[in-house]
Short mmCIF file of C-alpha atoms and ligand atoms in Angstrom, two decimals:
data_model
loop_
_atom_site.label_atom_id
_atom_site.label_comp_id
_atom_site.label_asym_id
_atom_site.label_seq_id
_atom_site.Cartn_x
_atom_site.Cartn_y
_atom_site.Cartn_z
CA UNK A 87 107.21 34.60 68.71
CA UNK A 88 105.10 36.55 71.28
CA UNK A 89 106.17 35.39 74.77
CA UNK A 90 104.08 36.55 77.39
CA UNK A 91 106.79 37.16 80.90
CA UNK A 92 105.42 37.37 83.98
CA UNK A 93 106.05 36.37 87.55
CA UNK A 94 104.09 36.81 91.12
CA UNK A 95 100.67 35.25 90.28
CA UNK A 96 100.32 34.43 93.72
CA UNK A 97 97.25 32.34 93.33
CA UNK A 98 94.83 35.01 91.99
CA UNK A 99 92.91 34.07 88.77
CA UNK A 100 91.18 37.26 88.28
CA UNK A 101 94.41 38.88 87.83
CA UNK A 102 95.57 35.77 85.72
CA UNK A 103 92.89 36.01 83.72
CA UNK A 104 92.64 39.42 82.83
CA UNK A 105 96.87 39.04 81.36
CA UNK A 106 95.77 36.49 79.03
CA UNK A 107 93.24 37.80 77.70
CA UNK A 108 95.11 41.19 77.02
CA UNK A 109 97.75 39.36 75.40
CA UNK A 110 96.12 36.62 73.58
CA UNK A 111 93.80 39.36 72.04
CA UNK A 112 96.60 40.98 69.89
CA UNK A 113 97.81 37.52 68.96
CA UNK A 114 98.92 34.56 69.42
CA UNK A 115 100.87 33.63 72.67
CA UNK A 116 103.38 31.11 71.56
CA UNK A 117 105.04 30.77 74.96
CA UNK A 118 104.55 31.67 78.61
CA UNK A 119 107.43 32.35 81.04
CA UNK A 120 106.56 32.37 84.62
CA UNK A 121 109.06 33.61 87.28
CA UNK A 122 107.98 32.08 90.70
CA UNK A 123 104.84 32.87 93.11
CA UNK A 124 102.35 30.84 91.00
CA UNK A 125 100.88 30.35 94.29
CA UNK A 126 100.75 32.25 97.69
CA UNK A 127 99.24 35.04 99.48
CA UNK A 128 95.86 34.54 96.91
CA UNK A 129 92.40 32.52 97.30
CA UNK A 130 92.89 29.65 94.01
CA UNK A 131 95.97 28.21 93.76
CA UNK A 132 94.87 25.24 92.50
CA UNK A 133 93.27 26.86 89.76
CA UNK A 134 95.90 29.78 89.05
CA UNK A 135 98.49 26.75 88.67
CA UNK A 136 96.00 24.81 85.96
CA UNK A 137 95.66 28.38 84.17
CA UNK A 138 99.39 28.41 83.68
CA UNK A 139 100.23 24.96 83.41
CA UNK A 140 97.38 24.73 80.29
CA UNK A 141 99.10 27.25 78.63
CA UNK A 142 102.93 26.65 76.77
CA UNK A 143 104.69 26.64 80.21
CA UNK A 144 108.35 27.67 80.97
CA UNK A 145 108.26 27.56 84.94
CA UNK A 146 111.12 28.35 87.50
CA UNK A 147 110.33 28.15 91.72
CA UNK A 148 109.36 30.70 93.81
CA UNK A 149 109.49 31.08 97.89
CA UNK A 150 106.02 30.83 97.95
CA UNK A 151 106.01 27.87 95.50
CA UNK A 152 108.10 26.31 97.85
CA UNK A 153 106.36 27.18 101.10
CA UNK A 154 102.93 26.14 99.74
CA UNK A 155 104.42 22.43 98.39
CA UNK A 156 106.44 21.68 101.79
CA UNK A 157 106.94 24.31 104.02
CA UNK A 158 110.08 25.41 103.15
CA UNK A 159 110.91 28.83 104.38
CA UNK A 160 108.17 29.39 106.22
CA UNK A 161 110.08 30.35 109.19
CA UNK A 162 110.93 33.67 107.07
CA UNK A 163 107.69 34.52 106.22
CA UNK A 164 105.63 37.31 108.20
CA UNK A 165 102.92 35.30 109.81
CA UNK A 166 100.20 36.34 107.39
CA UNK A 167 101.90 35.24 104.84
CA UNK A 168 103.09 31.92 106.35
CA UNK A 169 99.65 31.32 107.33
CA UNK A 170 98.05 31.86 103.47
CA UNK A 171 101.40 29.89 102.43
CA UNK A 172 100.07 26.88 104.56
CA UNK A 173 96.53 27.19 103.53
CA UNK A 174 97.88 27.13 99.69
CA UNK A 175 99.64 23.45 100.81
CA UNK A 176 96.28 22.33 102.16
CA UNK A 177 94.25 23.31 99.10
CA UNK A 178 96.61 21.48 96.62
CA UNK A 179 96.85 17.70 95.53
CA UNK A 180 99.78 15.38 96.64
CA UNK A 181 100.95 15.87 92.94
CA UNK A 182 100.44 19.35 92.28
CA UNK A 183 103.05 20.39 95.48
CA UNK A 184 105.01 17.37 93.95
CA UNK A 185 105.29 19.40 90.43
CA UNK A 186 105.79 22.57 92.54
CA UNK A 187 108.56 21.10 94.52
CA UNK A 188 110.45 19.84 91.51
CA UNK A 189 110.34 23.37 89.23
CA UNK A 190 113.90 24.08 88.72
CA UNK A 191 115.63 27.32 90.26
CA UNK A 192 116.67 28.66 87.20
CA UNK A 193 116.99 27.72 83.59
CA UNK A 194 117.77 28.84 80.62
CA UNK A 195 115.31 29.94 77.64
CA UNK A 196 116.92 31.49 74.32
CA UNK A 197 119.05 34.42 75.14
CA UNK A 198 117.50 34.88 78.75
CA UNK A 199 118.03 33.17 82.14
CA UNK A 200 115.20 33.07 84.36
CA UNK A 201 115.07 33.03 88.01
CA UNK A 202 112.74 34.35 90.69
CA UNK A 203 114.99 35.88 92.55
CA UNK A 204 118.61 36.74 91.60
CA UNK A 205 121.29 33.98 90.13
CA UNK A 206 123.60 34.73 93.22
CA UNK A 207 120.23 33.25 95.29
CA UNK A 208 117.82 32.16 92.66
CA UNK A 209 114.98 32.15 95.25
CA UNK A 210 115.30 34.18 97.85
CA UNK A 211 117.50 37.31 97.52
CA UNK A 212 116.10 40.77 95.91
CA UNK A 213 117.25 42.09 93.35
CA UNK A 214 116.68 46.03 94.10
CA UNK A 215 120.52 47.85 93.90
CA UNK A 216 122.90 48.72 91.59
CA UNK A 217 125.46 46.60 93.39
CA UNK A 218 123.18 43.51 93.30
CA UNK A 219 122.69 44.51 89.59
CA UNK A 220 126.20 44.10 88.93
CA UNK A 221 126.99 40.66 90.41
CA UNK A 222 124.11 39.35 88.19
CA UNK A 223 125.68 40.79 85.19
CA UNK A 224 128.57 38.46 86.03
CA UNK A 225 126.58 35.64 86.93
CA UNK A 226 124.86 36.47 83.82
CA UNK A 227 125.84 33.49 80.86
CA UNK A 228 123.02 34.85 78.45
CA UNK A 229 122.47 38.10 76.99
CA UNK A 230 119.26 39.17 79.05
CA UNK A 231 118.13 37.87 82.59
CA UNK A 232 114.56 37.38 84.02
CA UNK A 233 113.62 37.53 87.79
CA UNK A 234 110.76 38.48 89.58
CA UNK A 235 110.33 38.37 93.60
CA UNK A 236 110.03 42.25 94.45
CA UNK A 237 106.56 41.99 92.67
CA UNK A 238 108.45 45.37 91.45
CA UNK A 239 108.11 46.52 87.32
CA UNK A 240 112.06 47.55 86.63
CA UNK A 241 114.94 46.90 84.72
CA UNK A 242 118.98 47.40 84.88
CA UNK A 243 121.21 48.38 81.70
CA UNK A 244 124.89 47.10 81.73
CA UNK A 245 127.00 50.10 81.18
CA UNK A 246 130.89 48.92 80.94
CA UNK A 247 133.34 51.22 83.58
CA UNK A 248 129.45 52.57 85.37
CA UNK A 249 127.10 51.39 87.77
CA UNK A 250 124.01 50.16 86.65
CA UNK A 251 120.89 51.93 87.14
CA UNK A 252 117.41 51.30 88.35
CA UNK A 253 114.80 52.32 86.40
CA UNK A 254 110.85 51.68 86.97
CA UNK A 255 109.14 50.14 84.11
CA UNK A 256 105.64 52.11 83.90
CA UNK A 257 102.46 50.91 81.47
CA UNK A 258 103.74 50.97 78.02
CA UNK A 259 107.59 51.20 78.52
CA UNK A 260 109.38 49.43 75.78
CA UNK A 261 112.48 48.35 75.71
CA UNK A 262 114.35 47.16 72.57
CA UNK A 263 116.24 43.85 72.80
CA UNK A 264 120.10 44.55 71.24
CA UNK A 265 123.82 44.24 72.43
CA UNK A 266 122.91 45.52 75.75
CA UNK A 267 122.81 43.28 78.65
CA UNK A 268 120.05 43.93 80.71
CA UNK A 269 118.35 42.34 83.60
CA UNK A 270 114.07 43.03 83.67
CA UNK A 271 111.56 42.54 86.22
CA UNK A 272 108.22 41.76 84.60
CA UNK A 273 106.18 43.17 88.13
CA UNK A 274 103.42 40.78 89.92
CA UNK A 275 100.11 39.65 88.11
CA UNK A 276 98.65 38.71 91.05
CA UNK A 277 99.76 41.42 94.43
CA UNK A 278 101.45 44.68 92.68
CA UNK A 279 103.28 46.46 94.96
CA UNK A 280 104.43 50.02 93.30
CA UNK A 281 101.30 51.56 93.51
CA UNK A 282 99.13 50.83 90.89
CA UNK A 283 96.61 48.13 91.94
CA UNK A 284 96.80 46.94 88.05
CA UNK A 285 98.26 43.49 87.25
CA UNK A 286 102.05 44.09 85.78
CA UNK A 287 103.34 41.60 82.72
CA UNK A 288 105.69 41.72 80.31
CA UNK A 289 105.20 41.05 76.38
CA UNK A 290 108.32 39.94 74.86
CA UNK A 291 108.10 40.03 70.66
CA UNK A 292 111.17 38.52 69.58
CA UNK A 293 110.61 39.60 66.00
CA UNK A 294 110.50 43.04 66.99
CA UNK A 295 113.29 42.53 69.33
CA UNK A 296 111.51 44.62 71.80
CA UNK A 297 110.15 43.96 75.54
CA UNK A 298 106.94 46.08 76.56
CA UNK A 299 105.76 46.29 80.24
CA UNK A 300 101.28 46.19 80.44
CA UNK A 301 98.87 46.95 83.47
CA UNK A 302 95.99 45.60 83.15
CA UNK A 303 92.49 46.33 85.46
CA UNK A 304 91.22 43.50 86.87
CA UNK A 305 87.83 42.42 88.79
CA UNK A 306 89.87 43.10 92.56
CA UNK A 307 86.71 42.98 94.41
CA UNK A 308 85.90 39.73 93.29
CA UNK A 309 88.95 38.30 94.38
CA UNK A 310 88.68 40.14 97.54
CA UNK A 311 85.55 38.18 98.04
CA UNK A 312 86.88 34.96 97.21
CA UNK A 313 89.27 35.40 99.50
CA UNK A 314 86.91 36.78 102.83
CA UNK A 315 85.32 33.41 102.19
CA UNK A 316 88.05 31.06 102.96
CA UNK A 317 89.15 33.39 105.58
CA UNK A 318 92.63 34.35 104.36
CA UNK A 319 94.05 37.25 106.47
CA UNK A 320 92.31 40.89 105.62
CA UNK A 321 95.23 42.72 105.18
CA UNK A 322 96.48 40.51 102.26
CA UNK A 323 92.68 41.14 100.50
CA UNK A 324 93.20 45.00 101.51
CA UNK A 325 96.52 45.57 99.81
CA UNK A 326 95.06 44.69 96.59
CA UNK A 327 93.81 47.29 95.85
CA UNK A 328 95.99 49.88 96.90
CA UNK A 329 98.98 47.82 94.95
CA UNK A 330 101.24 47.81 98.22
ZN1 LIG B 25 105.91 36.95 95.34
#
């Protein structure tokens, strides 16, 4: 099975579509795991929810999911991004926020849990340190765990009696899939925010037993355009293409 992992679409089809075709050119995509932030921040949310929901679909909810179907959180956002979380309400149907609303805050898939955030706060906390790293390992029932939210590529190693280590996940890093525990962040499709303006998945092969993080170029100024012309704030459109 090729499982295509990725989180942080935030609403942004040109980015969407760019991943799937990537993917889906080497091969069949049997599944898709999304980790929160379908919507958010981008100019189609509407349509970057259809693109994953047409496709094998194992969803969990992000902040933005939630802001964008009820408001929820809002109050924590800065205000550019509670104003593009509103908009995102306003452009969906009464039963697309209802589907948004119900995705479950984790769940489990194989040997990996999946969360948007951590499993101590499934959609709000970070997960950035060592420390925070650690309590998931013992939150941790499966072998691997999946969570997004940072919009950061990365992944922890357990390592019994040592702190577990950060380590950035650049284009082409592969990591094999043994006894290890490990917890990996997949990046953002949709608002990158290491550097690299490139979309960020991750490819999961379970017959190789291997995970391998892509970046991917995608149209940016077209999205850029789309989203001058519903008026969503500049800087969001800006960071795009510096990846910040
Ligand atoms: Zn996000």
């Amino acid at each position: 099975m090729r499982i295509v992992v990725l989180s942080d679409a935030h609403s942004n089809t040109e980015a969407l579509t760019a991943v799937f075709r990537h993917a889906e050119a080497a091969g069949a995509v049997d599944a898709v795991w999304s980790l929160g932030d379908m919507v958010g921040y981008g100019p189609e949310p509407a349509q970057a929810m259809a693109m994953l929901r047409e496709r094998p679909l194992t969803p969990v909810a992000g902040n933005h999911d939630l802001a964008a179907a009820a408001g929820i959180g809002v109050d924590e956002f800065n205000s550019f991004a509670a104003h593009a979380a509103l908009w995102s309400g306003d452009q969906l149907s009464e039963a697309e926020r209802q589907w948004l609303l119900e995705l479950p805050e984790t769940r489990i898939a194989g040997e990996f849990t999946l969360a948007h955030g951590t499993l101590r706060d499934p959609v709000w906390e970070y997960l950035l340190s060592a420390e925070q790293a650690l309590v998931q390992f013992e939150l941790q029932t499966t072998r691997y765990s999946l969570v997004g939210h940072s919009h950061l590529p990365l992944w922890f190693e357990e390592v019994p009696g040592a702190m577990p280590r950060l380590r950035i996940a650049g284009d082409g890093q592969r990591v094999p899939l043994g006894e290890t525990r490990l917890i990996l962040n997949p990046g953002s499709v949709g608002q990158p925010r290491d550097g690299d303006p490139r979309a960020s998945y991750l490819l999961y092969d379970d017959g190789a037993a291997m995970a391998t993080w892509h970046r991917i170029e995608y149209d940016i100024a077209s999205t850029q355009a789309k989203m001058r012309a519903v008026h969503l704030p500049q800087w969001l459109s800006e960071r795009l293409s510096i990846g910040k």
